[in-house]
Amino acid sequence: MTYNDSKFGEVIESGKILLVKNVMSASVLDPRRRLDYWKEATGVSNPVCAHEICNRPATHGGIAVRAFSRDRQKLVYPACETCVRRTEMLYVSGPFVELND
Ligand SMILES: [Zn+2]
């Protein structure tokens, strides 16, 4: 890791698709640094947006939680500028990096 940040946890749900909702209030790091962390943690250097119907290059680290779940764990995923701001529920493909803030 280029920088260690205890706010980030495990890489989870590789190869899976989760129904999630973006968390807009999250403040930890800026979205580009979140994406940098996701790249380091997963080893994927050129991610595309993880929203299943979007293939634009990822420029941001989105933060989401699972929809219809009591699990409030925040998850970082690669997102384009548009999808990082979407307010509806999204199908997003993993891997995700856990974020604890
Ligand atoms: Zn997108």
Short mmCIF file of C-alpha atoms and ligand atoms in Angstrom, two decimals:
data_model
loop_
_atom_site.label_atom_id
_atom_site.label_comp_id
_atom_site.label_asym_id
_atom_site.label_seq_id
_atom_site.Cartn_x
_atom_site.Cartn_y
_atom_site.Cartn_z
CA MET A 1 0.00 0.00 0.00
CA THR A 2 1.22 3.48 -0.81
CA TYR A 3 -0.58 4.76 2.25
CA ASN A 4 -2.14 2.91 5.11
CA ASP A 5 -5.52 4.03 6.24
CA SER A 6 -7.24 2.11 8.98
CA LYS A 7 -10.57 3.33 7.65
CA PHE A 8 -10.30 0.78 4.87
CA GLY A 9 -10.94 -2.89 5.49
CA GLU A 10 -11.10 -6.05 3.46
CA VAL A 11 -11.63 -6.56 -0.26
CA ILE A 12 -14.92 -8.45 -0.48
CA GLU A 13 -17.49 -9.81 -2.92
CA SER A 14 -15.14 -10.30 -5.88
CA GLY A 15 -17.07 -11.48 -8.90
CA LYS A 16 -20.44 -10.77 -7.30
CA ILE A 17 -23.09 -8.21 -8.14
CA LEU A 18 -24.80 -6.42 -5.24
CA LEU A 19 -27.87 -4.22 -5.17
CA VAL A 20 -26.67 -1.09 -3.41
CA LYS A 21 -27.53 2.51 -2.68
CA ASN A 22 -24.94 5.28 -2.77
CA VAL A 23 -24.07 7.02 0.49
CA MET A 24 -23.88 10.72 -0.26
CA SER A 25 -22.80 12.02 3.13
CA ALA A 26 -19.61 10.03 3.37
CA SER A 27 -16.69 12.33 3.91
CA VAL A 28 -13.64 10.10 4.17
CA LEU A 29 -11.00 11.14 1.66
CA ASP A 30 -11.92 12.66 -1.64
CA PRO A 31 -13.48 10.45 -4.30
CA ARG A 32 -10.31 10.20 -6.36
CA ARG A 33 -8.25 9.07 -3.40
CA ARG A 34 -10.90 6.49 -2.57
CA LEU A 35 -10.52 5.18 -6.11
CA ASP A 36 -6.73 5.11 -5.73
CA TYR A 37 -7.14 3.07 -2.58
CA TRP A 38 -9.55 0.68 -4.29
CA LYS A 39 -7.02 0.19 -7.12
CA GLU A 40 -4.22 -0.57 -4.68
CA ALA A 41 -6.29 -2.94 -2.60
CA THR A 42 -7.66 -4.90 -5.56
CA GLY A 43 -4.68 -4.67 -7.91
CA VAL A 44 -6.97 -3.49 -10.72
CA SER A 45 -5.25 -0.52 -12.33
CA ASN A 46 -7.75 0.59 -14.97
CA PRO A 47 -11.25 -0.03 -13.62
CA VAL A 48 -14.43 0.78 -15.47
CA CYS A 49 -17.50 1.98 -13.61
CA ALA A 50 -18.90 -0.96 -11.63
CA HIS A 51 -22.54 -0.03 -12.28
CA GLU A 52 -23.72 -2.97 -14.36
CA ILE A 53 -25.17 -0.93 -17.23
CA CYS A 54 -22.27 1.53 -17.44
CA ASN A 55 -18.89 0.96 -19.02
CA ARG A 56 -17.36 4.39 -18.70
CA PRO A 57 -13.89 4.66 -17.19
CA ALA A 58 -14.00 4.95 -13.40
CA THR A 59 -12.81 8.31 -12.13
CA HIS A 60 -14.24 8.20 -8.59
CA GLY A 61 -14.53 5.87 -5.65
CA GLY A 62 -18.22 5.53 -4.94
CA ILE A 63 -19.47 4.65 -1.46
CA ALA A 64 -22.55 2.51 -1.06
CA VAL A 65 -24.37 0.22 1.35
CA ARG A 66 -26.34 -2.91 0.53
CA ALA A 67 -29.98 -2.18 -0.30
CA PHE A 68 -32.70 -3.96 1.69
CA SER A 69 -30.19 -5.01 4.33
CA ARG A 70 -29.47 -4.28 7.96
CA ASP A 71 -25.79 -4.51 7.10
CA ARG A 72 -24.68 -0.87 7.09
CA GLN A 73 -21.08 -1.61 6.13
CA LYS A 74 -19.93 1.04 3.67
CA LEU A 75 -18.38 -0.31 0.49
CA VAL A 76 -16.10 1.47 -1.97
CA TYR A 77 -16.44 0.68 -5.67
CA PRO A 78 -15.11 2.27 -8.86
CA ALA A 79 -17.58 4.71 -10.40
CA CYS A 80 -17.81 7.24 -13.19
CA GLU A 81 -18.70 10.85 -12.47
CA THR A 82 -22.36 10.19 -13.19
CA CYS A 83 -22.90 6.96 -11.28
CA VAL A 84 -21.16 8.19 -8.15
CA ARG A 85 -24.04 10.67 -7.83
CA ARG A 86 -26.94 8.37 -8.63
CA THR A 87 -29.58 8.28 -5.92
CA GLU A 88 -31.54 5.22 -7.07
CA MET A 89 -30.62 1.65 -6.22
CA LEU A 90 -27.91 0.21 -8.44
CA TYR A 91 -26.59 -3.19 -9.36
CA VAL A 92 -22.86 -2.86 -8.87
CA SER A 93 -20.23 -5.53 -9.45
CA GLY A 94 -17.50 -6.33 -6.96
CA PRO A 95 -14.89 -6.42 -5.68
CA PHE A 96 -15.65 -3.81 -3.05
CA VAL A 97 -13.35 -2.43 -0.38
CA GLU A 98 -14.86 -1.98 3.08
CA LEU A 99 -14.81 1.54 4.47
CA ASN A 100 -15.13 2.19 8.18
CA ASP A 101 -15.84 5.80 9.00
ZN ZN B 1 -21.01 4.82 -14.43
#
